[in-house]
Coordinates of C-alpha atoms and ligand atoms in Angstrom, one line a residue:
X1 CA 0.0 -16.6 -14.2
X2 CA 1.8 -13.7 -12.6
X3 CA 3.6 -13.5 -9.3
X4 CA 1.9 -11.5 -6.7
X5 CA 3.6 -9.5 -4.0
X6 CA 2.0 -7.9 -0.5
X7 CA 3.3 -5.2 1.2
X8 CA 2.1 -5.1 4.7
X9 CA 1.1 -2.0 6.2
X10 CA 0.4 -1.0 10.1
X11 CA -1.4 -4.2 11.5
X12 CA -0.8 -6.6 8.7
X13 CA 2.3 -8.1 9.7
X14 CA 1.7 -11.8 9.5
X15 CA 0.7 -13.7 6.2
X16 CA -0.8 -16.8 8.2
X17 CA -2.5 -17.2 5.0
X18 CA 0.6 -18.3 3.2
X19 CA 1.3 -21.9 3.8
X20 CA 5.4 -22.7 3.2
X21 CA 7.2 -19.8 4.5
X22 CA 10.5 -19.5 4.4
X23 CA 12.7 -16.5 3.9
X24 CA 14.3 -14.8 1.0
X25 CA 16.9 -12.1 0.9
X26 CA 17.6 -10.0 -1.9
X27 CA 20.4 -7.6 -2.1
X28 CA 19.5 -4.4 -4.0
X29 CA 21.2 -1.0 -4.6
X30 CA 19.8 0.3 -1.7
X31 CA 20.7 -2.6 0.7
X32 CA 19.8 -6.4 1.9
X33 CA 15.4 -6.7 1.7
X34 CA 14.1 -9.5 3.7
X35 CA 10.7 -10.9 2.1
X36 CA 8.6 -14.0 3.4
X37 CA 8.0 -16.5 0.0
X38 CA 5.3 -18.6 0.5
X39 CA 2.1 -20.7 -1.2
X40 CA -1.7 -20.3 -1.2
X41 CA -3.4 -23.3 0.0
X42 CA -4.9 -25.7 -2.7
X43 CA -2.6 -23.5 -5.3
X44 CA 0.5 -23.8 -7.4
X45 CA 2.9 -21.0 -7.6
X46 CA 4.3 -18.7 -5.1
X47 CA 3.2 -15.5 -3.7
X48 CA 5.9 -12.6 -1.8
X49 CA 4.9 -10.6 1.6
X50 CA 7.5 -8.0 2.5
X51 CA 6.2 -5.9 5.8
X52 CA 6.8 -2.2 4.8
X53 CA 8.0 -1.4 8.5
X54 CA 10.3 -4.0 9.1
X55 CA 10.6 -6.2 11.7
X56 CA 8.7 -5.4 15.0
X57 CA 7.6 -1.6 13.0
X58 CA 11.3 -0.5 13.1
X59 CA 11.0 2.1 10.7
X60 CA 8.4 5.1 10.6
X61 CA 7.2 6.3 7.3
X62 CA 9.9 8.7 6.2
X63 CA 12.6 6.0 6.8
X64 CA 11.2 3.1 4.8
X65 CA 13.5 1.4 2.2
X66 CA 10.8 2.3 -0.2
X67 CA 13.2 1.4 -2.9
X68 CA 15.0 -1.6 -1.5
X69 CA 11.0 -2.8 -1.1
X70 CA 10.0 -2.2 -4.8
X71 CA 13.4 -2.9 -6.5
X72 CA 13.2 -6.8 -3.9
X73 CA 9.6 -7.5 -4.9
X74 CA 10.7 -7.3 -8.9
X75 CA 13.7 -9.0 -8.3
X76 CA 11.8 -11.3 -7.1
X77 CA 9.7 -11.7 -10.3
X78 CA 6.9 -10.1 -8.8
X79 CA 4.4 -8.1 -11.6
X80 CA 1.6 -7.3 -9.2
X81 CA 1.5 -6.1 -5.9
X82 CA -1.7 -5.6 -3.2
X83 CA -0.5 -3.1 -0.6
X84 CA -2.5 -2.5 2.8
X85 CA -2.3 0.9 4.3
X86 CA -4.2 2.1 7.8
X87 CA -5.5 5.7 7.0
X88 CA -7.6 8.3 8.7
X89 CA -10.6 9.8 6.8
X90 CA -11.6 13.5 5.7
X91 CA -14.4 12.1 4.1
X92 CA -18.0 11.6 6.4
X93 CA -18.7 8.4 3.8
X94 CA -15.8 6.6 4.9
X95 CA -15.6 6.3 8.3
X96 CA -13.5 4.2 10.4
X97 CA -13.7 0.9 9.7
X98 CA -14.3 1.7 6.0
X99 CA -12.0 -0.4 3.2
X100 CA -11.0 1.8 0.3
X101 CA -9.2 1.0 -3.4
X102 CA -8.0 4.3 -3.7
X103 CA -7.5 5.7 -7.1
X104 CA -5.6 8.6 -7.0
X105 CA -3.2 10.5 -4.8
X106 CA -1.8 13.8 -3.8
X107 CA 1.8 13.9 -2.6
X108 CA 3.2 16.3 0.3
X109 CA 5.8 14.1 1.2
X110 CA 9.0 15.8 1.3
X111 CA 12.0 14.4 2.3
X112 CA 12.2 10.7 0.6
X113 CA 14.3 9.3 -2.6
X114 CA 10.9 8.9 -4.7
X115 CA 12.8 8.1 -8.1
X116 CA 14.4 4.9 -9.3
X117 CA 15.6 7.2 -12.2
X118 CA 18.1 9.5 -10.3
X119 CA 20.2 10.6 -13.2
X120 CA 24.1 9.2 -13.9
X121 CA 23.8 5.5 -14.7
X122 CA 19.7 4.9 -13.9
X123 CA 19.2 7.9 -16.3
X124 CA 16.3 10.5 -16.6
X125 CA 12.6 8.7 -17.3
X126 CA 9.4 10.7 -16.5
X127 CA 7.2 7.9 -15.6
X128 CA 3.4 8.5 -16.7
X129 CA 1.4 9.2 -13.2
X130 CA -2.1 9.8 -15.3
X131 CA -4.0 6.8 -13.1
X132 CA -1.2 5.3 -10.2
X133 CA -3.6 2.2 -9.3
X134 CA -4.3 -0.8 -11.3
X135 CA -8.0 -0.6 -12.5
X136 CA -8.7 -3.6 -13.9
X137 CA -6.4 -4.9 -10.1
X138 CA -8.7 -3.0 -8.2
X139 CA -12.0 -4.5 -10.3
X140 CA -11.0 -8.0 -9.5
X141 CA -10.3 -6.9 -6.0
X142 CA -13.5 -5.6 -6.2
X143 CA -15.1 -8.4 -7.4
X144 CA -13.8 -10.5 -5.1
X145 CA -14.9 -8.7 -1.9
X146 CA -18.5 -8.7 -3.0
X147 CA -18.1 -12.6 -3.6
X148 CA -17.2 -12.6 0.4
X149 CA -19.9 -9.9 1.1
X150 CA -17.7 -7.5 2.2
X151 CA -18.1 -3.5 1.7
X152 CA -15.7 -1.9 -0.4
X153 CA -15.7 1.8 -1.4
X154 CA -14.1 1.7 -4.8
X155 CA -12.1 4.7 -6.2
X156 CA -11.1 7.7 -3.1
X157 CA -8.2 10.2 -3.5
X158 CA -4.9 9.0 -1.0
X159 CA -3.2 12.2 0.5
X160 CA 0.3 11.3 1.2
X161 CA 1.8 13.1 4.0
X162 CA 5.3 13.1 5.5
X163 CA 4.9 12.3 9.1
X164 CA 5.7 10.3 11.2
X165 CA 3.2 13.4 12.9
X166 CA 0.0 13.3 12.6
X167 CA -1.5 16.6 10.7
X168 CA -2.6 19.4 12.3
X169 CA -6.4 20.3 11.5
X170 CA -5.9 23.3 8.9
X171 CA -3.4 20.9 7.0
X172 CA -7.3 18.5 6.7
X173 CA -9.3 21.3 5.6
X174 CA -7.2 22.5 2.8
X175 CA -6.6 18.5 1.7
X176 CA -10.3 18.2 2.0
X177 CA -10.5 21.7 -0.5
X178 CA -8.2 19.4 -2.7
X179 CA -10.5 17.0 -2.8
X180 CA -8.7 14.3 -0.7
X181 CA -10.6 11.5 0.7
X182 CA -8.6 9.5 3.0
X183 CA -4.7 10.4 4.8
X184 CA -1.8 8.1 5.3
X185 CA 1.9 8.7 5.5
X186 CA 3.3 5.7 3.3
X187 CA 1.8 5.2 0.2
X188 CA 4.0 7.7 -1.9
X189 CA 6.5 7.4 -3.2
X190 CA 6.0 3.1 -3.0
X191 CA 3.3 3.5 -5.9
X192 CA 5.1 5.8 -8.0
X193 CA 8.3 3.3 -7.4
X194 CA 6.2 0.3 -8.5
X195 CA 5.2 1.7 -11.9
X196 CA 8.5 3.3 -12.4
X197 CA 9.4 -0.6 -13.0
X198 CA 6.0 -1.2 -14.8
X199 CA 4.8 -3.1 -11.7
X200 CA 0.7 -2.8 -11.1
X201 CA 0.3 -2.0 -7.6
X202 CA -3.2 -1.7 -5.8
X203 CA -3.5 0.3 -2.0
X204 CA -6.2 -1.3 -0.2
X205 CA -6.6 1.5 2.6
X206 CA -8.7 0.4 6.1
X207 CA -10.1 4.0 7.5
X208 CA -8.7 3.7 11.2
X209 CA -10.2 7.2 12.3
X210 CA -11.3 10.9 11.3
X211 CA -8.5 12.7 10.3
X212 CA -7.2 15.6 12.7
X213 CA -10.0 18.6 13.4
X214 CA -12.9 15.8 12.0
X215 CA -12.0 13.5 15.0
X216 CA -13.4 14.5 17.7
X217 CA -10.0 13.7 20.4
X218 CA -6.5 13.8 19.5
X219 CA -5.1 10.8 17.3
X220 CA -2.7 8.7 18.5
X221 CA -1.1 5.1 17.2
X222 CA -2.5 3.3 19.5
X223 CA -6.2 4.4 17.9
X224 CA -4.9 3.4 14.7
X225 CA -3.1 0.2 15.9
X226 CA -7.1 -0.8 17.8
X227 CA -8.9 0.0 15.0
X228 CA -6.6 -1.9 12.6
X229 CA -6.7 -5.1 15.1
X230 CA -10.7 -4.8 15.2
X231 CA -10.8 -4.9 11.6
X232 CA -8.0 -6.5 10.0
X233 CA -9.8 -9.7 9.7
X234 CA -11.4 -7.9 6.6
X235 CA -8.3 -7.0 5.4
X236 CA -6.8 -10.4 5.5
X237 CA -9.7 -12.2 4.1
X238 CA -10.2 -10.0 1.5
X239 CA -6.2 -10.2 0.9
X240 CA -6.3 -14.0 1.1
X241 CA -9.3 -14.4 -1.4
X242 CA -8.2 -11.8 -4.1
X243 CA -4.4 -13.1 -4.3
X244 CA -4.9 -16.1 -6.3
X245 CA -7.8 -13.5 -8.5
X246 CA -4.9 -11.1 -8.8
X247 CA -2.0 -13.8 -10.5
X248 CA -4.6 -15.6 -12.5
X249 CA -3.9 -14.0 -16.5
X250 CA -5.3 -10.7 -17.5
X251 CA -4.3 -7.6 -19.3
X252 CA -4.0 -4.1 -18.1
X253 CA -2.6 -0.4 -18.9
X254 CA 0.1 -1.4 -16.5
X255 CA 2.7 -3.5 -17.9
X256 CA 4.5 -2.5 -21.0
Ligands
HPA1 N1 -3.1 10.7 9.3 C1 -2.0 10.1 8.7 N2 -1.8 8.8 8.6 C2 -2.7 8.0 9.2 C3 -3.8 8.5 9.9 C4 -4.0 9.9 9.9 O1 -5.0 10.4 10.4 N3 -4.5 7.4 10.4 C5 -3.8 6.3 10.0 N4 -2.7 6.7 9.3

């Protein structure tokens, strides 16, 4: 069995799926992480949620203890984690309302600590980048949303921005030249952090709207925040049903 954390994105702030709650602290290098431990119903073993935001969405996407998060959830013994991201879509086959395991990313972020390995005592480690995403995570995942019946577009190309502004609509066309498929503004660096520490992480990304110059008004977080509210059932019952799939015993390319 392996322990599985969540890391809650826009929308996904409450694990009422977890029965048991109760909260746990960890003090890393790069300060005090608050995660929720809890239980699946009907199983043993426990589970982590950390919200990537912080309480009440304190924190926009370039402030995130991206670190702290990653650094807590492996203290914590955790050796897979299920992420949830809102993103808007450059792709016309995954509109809003689409749920996609992405399996690759392209990173314009520019201002975050994106390294665990920062010289002096951590050292100098190139971490292997080749596929971020857990494949054989993102098959069970799979697997288990069409067990529920629920539409999942498997495999799209995450373009990490640095917000917290939206883009503007040349920025989309040349991601879309890139061959990016869906935009969000936190999913890099926490991948590359996760398998920096041999973690297998999985992004399961819930299209909220076109991406600027597609959509046809401006974007705003309240769009994003509706959307995710109108769909996030999906989210969470796909999340629910594929946590216990996702600590059961399997091998991947992940962990060393
Ligand atoms: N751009 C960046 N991040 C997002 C978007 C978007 O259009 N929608 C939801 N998160």
């Amino acid at each position: 069995m392996a322990i599985v954390g969540v890391i809650g994105g826009t929308g996904v702030y409450d694990p009422a799926w977890l029965s048991n709650l109760q909260e746990v602290e960890v003090a890393t290098p790069y300060g005090r992480v608050v995660a929720l431990q809890g239980e699946l119903s009907g199983q043993t073993g426990r589970v982590y949620f950390l919200n990537r935001h912080g309480a009440g969405h304190a924190l926009p996407p370039h402030r995130v203890n991206y670190r702290g998060n990653i650094w807590a959830l492996h203290a914590l013994g955790v050796k897979r984690i299920i992420a949830t991201a809102a993103v808007g879509s450059l792709n016309t086959a995954m509109p809003p309302g689409s749920m996609v395991l992405v399996d690759q990313f392209l990173d314009f972020t520019k201002s975050r600590p994106a390294t665990f390995f920062d010289g002096g005592d951590e050292g100098v480690r190139h971490t292997d980048m080749t596929d971020p995403y857990c494949d054989a995570s993102r098959a069970r995942l799979l697997a288990v949303a069409h067990e529920l019946g629920l539409p999942v577009v498997m495999g799209g190309v995450y373009v990490a921005t640095e917000g917290p502004r939206f883009e503007s609509a040349q920025e989309i066309r040349a991601y879309r030249i890139l061959g990016g498929d869906v935009v969000g503004m936190t999913g890099v660096p926490e991948v590359v952090l996760a398998r920096e520490l041999g973690l297998c992480y999985i992004s399961l990304a819930l299209v909220t709207n076109f991406a600027a110059g597609l959509s046809p008004h401006p974007l705003t977080h309240e769009e994003v925040l509706e959307v995710m509210a109108e769909h996030g059932q999906r989210v969470k019952a796909l999340l629910q049903a594929g946590l216990s799939r996702l600590g059961e015993s399997y091998s991947c390319a992940c962990q060393p």
